[in-house]
Amino acid sequence: MVGFLVSTHSNLCYGFRDAAAMIGCSYENVDYLSLTEEGIDIFEERMNQKVREMHEKYEHLIVLTDLMSATPYNVASRVIYHQGYEDDYVVAGTNLGLFMELVIASQFEDDVKELAEKAEPTGKDSVCLVHPFSYYAAEEDTEEEEDF
């Protein structure tokens, strides 16, 4: 099974955990690490430790981060590189839909590359623009047509 480490600024990573639990999704192959006011050096030490701990349980790891080129992303990439885990991945721009889709898929899929490659299209597909007036107006038009 692939392990996931969700690493974000502040407590966002725990928000993903709590929201998934509220929906009924809670998995043991996920851990969390937040960047706090304690600083980057302490964060990097914790990241090193978390990656080592997770590799004791899981052959491969995907780190889900909030922003491309920001500290959680940079530190995760650096730690994975220096620890020599060539088959691990770091994903930037994680949203709740992406998080849940990958974690659920990992219950059935062991191929870390295949899981990691789902991240970008899944993240993009879970974002959409809705103009409420257009949406509800179209719905009302459909209801009026059905009345005839």
JSON list of C-alpha atoms in Angstrom, two decimals:
[
{"chain": "A", "resi": 1, "resn": "MET", "atom": "CA", "xyz": [0.00, 0.00, 0.00]},
{"chain": "A", "resi": 2, "resn": "VAL", "atom": "CA", "xyz": [1.12, 3.54, -0.76]},
{"chain": "A", "resi": 3, "resn": "GLY", "atom": "CA", "xyz": [1.42, 5.97, 2.15]},
{"chain": "A", "resi": 4, "resn": "PHE", "atom": "CA", "xyz": [0.36, 9.61, 1.99]},
{"chain": "A", "resi": 5, "resn": "LEU", "atom": "CA", "xyz": [1.78, 12.53, 3.91]},
{"chain": "A", "resi": 6, "resn": "VAL", "atom": "CA", "xyz": [-0.33, 15.69, 3.73]},
{"chain": "A", "resi": 7, "resn": "SER", "atom": "CA", "xyz": [1.88, 18.69, 4.44]},
{"chain": "A", "resi": 8, "resn": "THR", "atom": "CA", "xyz": [0.61, 22.25, 4.36]},
{"chain": "A", "resi": 9, "resn": "HIS", "atom": "CA", "xyz": [0.92, 25.72, 5.80]},
{"chain": "A", "resi": 10, "resn": "SER", "atom": "CA", "xyz": [-0.67, 26.00, 9.24]},
{"chain": "A", "resi": 11, "resn": "ASN", "atom": "CA", "xyz": [-3.51, 23.59, 10.01]},
{"chain": "A", "resi": 12, "resn": "LEU", "atom": "CA", "xyz": [-4.87, 23.11, 6.49]},
{"chain": "A", "resi": 13, "resn": "CYS", "atom": "CA", "xyz": [-3.67, 19.49, 6.43]},
{"chain": "A", "resi": 14, "resn": "TYR", "atom": "CA", "xyz": [-5.79, 18.75, 9.51]},
{"chain": "A", "resi": 15, "resn": "GLY", "atom": "CA", "xyz": [-8.74, 20.40, 7.77]},
{"chain": "A", "resi": 16, "resn": "PHE", "atom": "CA", "xyz": [-8.43, 17.80, 4.99]},
{"chain": "A", "resi": 17, "resn": "ARG", "atom": "CA", "xyz": [-8.37, 15.07, 7.65]},
{"chain": "A", "resi": 18, "resn": "ASP", "atom": "CA", "xyz": [-11.39, 16.46, 9.50]},
{"chain": "A", "resi": 19, "resn": "ALA", "atom": "CA", "xyz": [-13.44, 17.08, 6.34]},
{"chain": "A", "resi": 20, "resn": "ALA", "atom": "CA", "xyz": [-12.75, 13.57, 5.04]},
{"chain": "A", "resi": 21, "resn": "ALA", "atom": "CA", "xyz": [-13.73, 12.09, 8.41]},
{"chain": "A", "resi": 22, "resn": "MET", "atom": "CA", "xyz": [-16.96, 14.12, 8.37]},
{"chain": "A", "resi": 23, "resn": "ILE", "atom": "CA", "xyz": [-17.80, 12.60, 4.98]},
{"chain": "A", "resi": 24, "resn": "GLY", "atom": "CA", "xyz": [-16.95, 9.16, 6.32]},
{"chain": "A", "resi": 25, "resn": "CYS", "atom": "CA", "xyz": [-13.44, 8.65, 4.96]},
{"chain": "A", "resi": 26, "resn": "SER", "atom": "CA", "xyz": [-10.63, 7.90, 7.38]},
{"chain": "A", "resi": 27, "resn": "TYR", "atom": "CA", "xyz": [-7.59, 5.86, 6.41]},
{"chain": "A", "resi": 28, "resn": "GLU", "atom": "CA", "xyz": [-4.57, 4.60, 8.27]},
{"chain": "A", "resi": 29, "resn": "ASN", "atom": "CA", "xyz": [-2.17, 5.12, 5.35]},
{"chain": "A", "resi": 30, "resn": "VAL", "atom": "CA", "xyz": [-2.31, 8.92, 5.74]},
{"chain": "A", "resi": 31, "resn": "ASP", "atom": "CA", "xyz": [-0.30, 11.13, 8.08]},
{"chain": "A", "resi": 32, "resn": "TYR", "atom": "CA", "xyz": [-0.17, 14.91, 8.46]},
{"chain": "A", "resi": 33, "resn": "LEU", "atom": "CA", "xyz": [2.51, 17.54, 8.98]},
{"chain": "A", "resi": 34, "resn": "SER", "atom": "CA", "xyz": [1.90, 21.28, 9.24]},
{"chain": "A", "resi": 35, "resn": "LEU", "atom": "CA", "xyz": [4.35, 24.13, 8.81]},
{"chain": "A", "resi": 36, "resn": "THR", "atom": "CA", "xyz": [3.98, 26.24, 11.94]},
{"chain": "A", "resi": 37, "resn": "GLU", "atom": "CA", "xyz": [5.48, 29.44, 13.28]},
{"chain": "A", "resi": 38, "resn": "GLU", "atom": "CA", "xyz": [8.31, 27.33, 14.76]},
{"chain": "A", "resi": 39, "resn": "GLY", "atom": "CA", "xyz": [10.13, 27.79, 11.48]},
{"chain": "A", "resi": 40, "resn": "ILE", "atom": "CA", "xyz": [11.53, 25.98, 8.49]},
{"chain": "A", "resi": 41, "resn": "ASP", "atom": "CA", "xyz": [14.44, 24.23, 10.24]},
{"chain": "A", "resi": 42, "resn": "ILE", "atom": "CA", "xyz": [12.16, 22.47, 12.73]},
{"chain": "A", "resi": 43, "resn": "PHE", "atom": "CA", "xyz": [9.69, 21.72, 9.94]},
{"chain": "A", "resi": 44, "resn": "GLU", "atom": "CA", "xyz": [12.45, 20.11, 7.87]},
{"chain": "A", "resi": 45, "resn": "GLU", "atom": "CA", "xyz": [13.54, 17.96, 10.84]},
{"chain": "A", "resi": 46, "resn": "ARG", "atom": "CA", "xyz": [9.95, 16.79, 11.28]},
{"chain": "A", "resi": 47, "resn": "MET", "atom": "CA", "xyz": [9.60, 16.11, 7.55]},
{"chain": "A", "resi": 48, "resn": "ASN", "atom": "CA", "xyz": [12.77, 13.99, 7.61]},
{"chain": "A", "resi": 49, "resn": "GLN", "atom": "CA", "xyz": [11.42, 12.02, 10.54]},
{"chain": "A", "resi": 50, "resn": "LYS", "atom": "CA", "xyz": [7.92, 11.57, 9.06]},
{"chain": "A", "resi": 51, "resn": "VAL", "atom": "CA", "xyz": [9.29, 10.36, 5.72]},
{"chain": "A", "resi": 52, "resn": "ARG", "atom": "CA", "xyz": [11.53, 7.82, 7.50]},
{"chain": "A", "resi": 53, "resn": "GLU", "atom": "CA", "xyz": [8.66, 6.65, 9.74]},
{"chain": "A", "resi": 54, "resn": "MET", "atom": "CA", "xyz": [6.28, 6.28, 6.83]},
{"chain": "A", "resi": 55, "resn": "HIS", "atom": "CA", "xyz": [8.82, 4.29, 4.84]},
{"chain": "A", "resi": 56, "resn": "GLU", "atom": "CA", "xyz": [8.97, 1.82, 7.72]},
{"chain": "A", "resi": 57, "resn": "LYS", "atom": "CA", "xyz": [5.29, 1.05, 6.98]},
{"chain": "A", "resi": 58, "resn": "TYR", "atom": "CA", "xyz": [4.96, 1.75, 3.25]},
{"chain": "A", "resi": 59, "resn": "GLU", "atom": "CA", "xyz": [7.21, 1.01, 0.29]},
{"chain": "A", "resi": 60, "resn": "HIS", "atom": "CA", "xyz": [6.22, 4.22, -1.49]},
{"chain": "A", "resi": 61, "resn": "LEU", "atom": "CA", "xyz": [5.04, 7.66, -0.44]},
{"chain": "A", "resi": 62, "resn": "ILE", "atom": "CA", "xyz": [3.10, 10.49, -2.04]},
{"chain": "A", "resi": 63, "resn": "VAL", "atom": "CA", "xyz": [3.38, 13.84, -0.28]},
{"chain": "A", "resi": 64, "resn": "LEU", "atom": "CA", "xyz": [0.38, 16.11, -0.88]},
{"chain": "A", "resi": 65, "resn": "THR", "atom": "CA", "xyz": [1.20, 19.80, -0.43]},
{"chain": "A", "resi": 66, "resn": "ASP", "atom": "CA", "xyz": [-0.83, 22.99, -0.71]},
{"chain": "A", "resi": 67, "resn": "LEU", "atom": "CA", "xyz": [1.25, 25.26, -2.97]},
{"chain": "A", "resi": 68, "resn": "MET", "atom": "CA", "xyz": [3.82, 24.71, -5.70]},
{"chain": "A", "resi": 69, "resn": "SER", "atom": "CA", "xyz": [7.27, 26.08, -4.83]},
{"chain": "A", "resi": 70, "resn": "ALA", "atom": "CA", "xyz": [6.22, 26.95, -1.27]},
{"chain": "A", "resi": 71, "resn": "THR", "atom": "CA", "xyz": [7.96, 25.62, 1.85]},
{"chain": "A", "resi": 72, "resn": "PRO", "atom": "CA", "xyz": [6.04, 22.33, 2.34]},
{"chain": "A", "resi": 73, "resn": "TYR", "atom": "CA", "xyz": [6.54, 21.46, -1.34]},
{"chain": "A", "resi": 74, "resn": "ASN", "atom": "CA", "xyz": [10.21, 22.48, -1.38]},
{"chain": "A", "resi": 75, "resn": "VAL", "atom": "CA", "xyz": [11.08, 20.71, 1.87]},
{"chain": "A", "resi": 76, "resn": "ALA", "atom": "CA", "xyz": [9.23, 17.51, 0.92]},
{"chain": "A", "resi": 77, "resn": "SER", "atom": "CA", "xyz": [10.98, 17.41, -2.46]},
{"chain": "A", "resi": 78, "resn": "ARG", "atom": "CA", "xyz": [14.39, 18.03, -0.89]},
{"chain": "A", "resi": 79, "resn": "VAL", "atom": "CA", "xyz": [13.91, 15.42, 1.86]},
{"chain": "A", "resi": 80, "resn": "ILE", "atom": "CA", "xyz": [12.72, 12.73, -0.54]},
{"chain": "A", "resi": 81, "resn": "TYR", "atom": "CA", "xyz": [15.66, 13.47, -2.85]},
{"chain": "A", "resi": 82, "resn": "HIS", "atom": "CA", "xyz": [18.27, 13.40, -0.06]},
{"chain": "A", "resi": 83, "resn": "GLN", "atom": "CA", "xyz": [16.81, 10.24, 1.47]},
{"chain": "A", "resi": 84, "resn": "GLY", "atom": "CA", "xyz": [17.03, 8.58, -1.96]},
{"chain": "A", "resi": 85, "resn": "TYR", "atom": "CA", "xyz": [13.40, 7.56, -2.49]},
{"chain": "A", "resi": 86, "resn": "GLU", "atom": "CA", "xyz": [13.40, 7.69, -6.28]},
{"chain": "A", "resi": 87, "resn": "ASP", "atom": "CA", "xyz": [9.88, 6.32, -6.62]},
{"chain": "A", "resi": 88, "resn": "ASP", "atom": "CA", "xyz": [8.18, 8.79, -4.27]},
{"chain": "A", "resi": 89, "resn": "TYR", "atom": "CA", "xyz": [6.17, 11.79, -5.51]},
{"chain": "A", "resi": 90, "resn": "VAL", "atom": "CA", "xyz": [5.24, 15.26, -4.31]},
{"chain": "A", "resi": 91, "resn": "VAL", "atom": "CA", "xyz": [1.96, 16.80, -5.44]},
{"chain": "A", "resi": 92, "resn": "ALA", "atom": "CA", "xyz": [1.31, 20.55, -5.18]},
{"chain": "A", "resi": 93, "resn": "GLY", "atom": "CA", "xyz": [-2.08, 22.26, -5.17]},
{"chain": "A", "resi": 94, "resn": "THR", "atom": "CA", "xyz": [-3.94, 19.63, -3.19]},
{"chain": "A", "resi": 95, "resn": "ASN", "atom": "CA", "xyz": [-7.65, 20.18, -2.69]},
{"chain": "A", "resi": 96, "resn": "LEU", "atom": "CA", "xyz": [-10.19, 18.04, -0.83]},
{"chain": "A", "resi": 97, "resn": "GLY", "atom": "CA", "xyz": [-11.43, 16.28, -3.97]},
{"chain": "A", "resi": 98, "resn": "LEU", "atom": "CA", "xyz": [-7.90, 15.34, -5.01]},
{"chain": "A", "resi": 99, "resn": "PHE", "atom": "CA", "xyz": [-7.01, 14.22, -1.47]},
{"chain": "A", "resi": 100, "resn": "MET", "atom": "CA", "xyz": [-10.04, 11.95, -1.12]},
{"chain": "A", "resi": 101, "resn": "GLU", "atom": "CA", "xyz": [-9.81, 10.52, -4.63]},
{"chain": "A", "resi": 102, "resn": "LEU", "atom": "CA", "xyz": [-6.16, 9.50, -4.25]},
{"chain": "A", "resi": 103, "resn": "VAL", "atom": "CA", "xyz": [-6.53, 8.08, -0.76]},
{"chain": "A", "resi": 104, "resn": "ILE", "atom": "CA", "xyz": [-9.61, 6.07, -1.75]},
{"chain": "A", "resi": 105, "resn": "ALA", "atom": "CA", "xyz": [-7.89, 4.86, -4.94]},
{"chain": "A", "resi": 106, "resn": "SER", "atom": "CA", "xyz": [-4.89, 3.73, -2.88]},
{"chain": "A", "resi": 107, "resn": "GLN", "atom": "CA", "xyz": [-7.10, 1.15, -1.18]},
{"chain": "A", "resi": 108, "resn": "PHE", "atom": "CA", "xyz": [-7.31, -0.64, -4.55]},
{"chain": "A", "resi": 109, "resn": "GLU", "atom": "CA", "xyz": [-4.15, 0.47, -6.38]},
{"chain": "A", "resi": 110, "resn": "ASP", "atom": "CA", "xyz": [-0.56, -0.21, -5.27]},
{"chain": "A", "resi": 111, "resn": "ASP", "atom": "CA", "xyz": [1.23, 1.39, -8.22]},
{"chain": "A", "resi": 112, "resn": "VAL", "atom": "CA", "xyz": [2.59, 4.67, -6.83]},
{"chain": "A", "resi": 113, "resn": "LYS", "atom": "CA", "xyz": [3.25, 6.14, -10.28]},
{"chain": "A", "resi": 114, "resn": "GLU", "atom": "CA", "xyz": [-0.28, 5.41, -11.45]},
{"chain": "A", "resi": 115, "resn": "LEU", "atom": "CA", "xyz": [-1.72, 6.98, -8.30]},
{"chain": "A", "resi": 116, "resn": "ALA", "atom": "CA", "xyz": [0.53, 10.04, -8.59]},
{"chain": "A", "resi": 117, "resn": "GLU", "atom": "CA", "xyz": [-0.42, 10.52, -12.25]},
{"chain": "A", "resi": 118, "resn": "LYS", "atom": "CA", "xyz": [-4.10, 10.74, -11.22]},
{"chain": "A", "resi": 119, "resn": "ALA", "atom": "CA", "xyz": [-3.38, 13.79, -9.09]},
{"chain": "A", "resi": 120, "resn": "GLU", "atom": "CA", "xyz": [-3.29, 16.52, -11.71]},
{"chain": "A", "resi": 121, "resn": "PRO", "atom": "CA", "xyz": [-6.42, 15.60, -13.70]},
{"chain": "A", "resi": 122, "resn": "THR", "atom": "CA", "xyz": [-8.32, 14.80, -10.49]},
{"chain": "A", "resi": 123, "resn": "GLY", "atom": "CA", "xyz": [-7.38, 18.13, -8.92]},
{"chain": "A", "resi": 124, "resn": "LYS", "atom": "CA", "xyz": [-8.38, 20.04, -12.04]},
{"chain": "A", "resi": 125, "resn": "ASP", "atom": "CA", "xyz": [-11.63, 18.11, -12.47]},
{"chain": "A", "resi": 126, "resn": "SER", "atom": "CA", "xyz": [-12.69, 18.87, -8.90]},
{"chain": "A", "resi": 127, "resn": "VAL", "atom": "CA", "xyz": [-12.63, 22.61, -9.56]},
{"chain": "A", "resi": 128, "resn": "CYS", "atom": "CA", "xyz": [-15.49, 24.16, -11.49]},
{"chain": "A", "resi": 129, "resn": "LEU", "atom": "CA", "xyz": [-17.03, 27.56, -11.99]},
{"chain": "A", "resi": 130, "resn": "VAL", "atom": "CA", "xyz": [-20.77, 27.90, -11.41]},
{"chain": "A", "resi": 131, "resn": "HIS", "atom": "CA", "xyz": [-22.74, 31.05, -12.00]},
{"chain": "A", "resi": 132, "resn": "PRO", "atom": "CA", "xyz": [-25.75, 30.54, -9.69]},
{"chain": "A", "resi": 133, "resn": "PHE", "atom": "CA", "xyz": [-28.12, 32.70, -11.73]},
{"chain": "A", "resi": 134, "resn": "SER", "atom": "CA", "xyz": [-27.40, 30.77, -14.91]},
{"chain": "A", "resi": 135, "resn": "TYR", "atom": "CA", "xyz": [-27.62, 27.44, -13.13]},
{"chain": "A", "resi": 136, "resn": "TYR", "atom": "CA", "xyz": [-30.91, 28.07, -11.36]},
{"chain": "A", "resi": 137, "resn": "ALA", "atom": "CA", "xyz": [-32.45, 29.94, -14.29]},
{"chain": "A", "resi": 138, "resn": "ALA", "atom": "CA", "xyz": [-31.80, 26.92, -16.53]},
{"chain": "A", "resi": 139, "resn": "GLU", "atom": "CA", "xyz": [-33.28, 24.64, -13.87]},
{"chain": "A", "resi": 140, "resn": "GLU", "atom": "CA", "xyz": [-36.41, 26.84, -13.62]},
{"chain": "A", "resi": 141, "resn": "ASP", "atom": "CA", "xyz": [-36.78, 26.87, -17.44]},
{"chain": "A", "resi": 142, "resn": "THR", "atom": "CA", "xyz": [-36.71, 23.07, -17.42]},
{"chain": "A", "resi": 143, "resn": "GLU", "atom": "CA", "xyz": [-39.38, 22.95, -14.70]},
{"chain": "A", "resi": 144, "resn": "GLU", "atom": "CA", "xyz": [-41.63, 25.37, -16.67]},
{"chain": "A", "resi": 145, "resn": "GLU", "atom": "CA", "xyz": [-41.30, 23.25, -19.82]},
{"chain": "A", "resi": 146, "resn": "GLU", "atom": "CA", "xyz": [-42.33, 20.15, -17.87]},
{"chain": "A", "resi": 147, "resn": "ASP", "atom": "CA", "xyz": [-45.55, 21.88, -16.73]},
{"chain": "A", "resi": 148, "resn": "PHE", "atom": "CA", "xyz": [-46.98, 21.93, -20.27]}
]
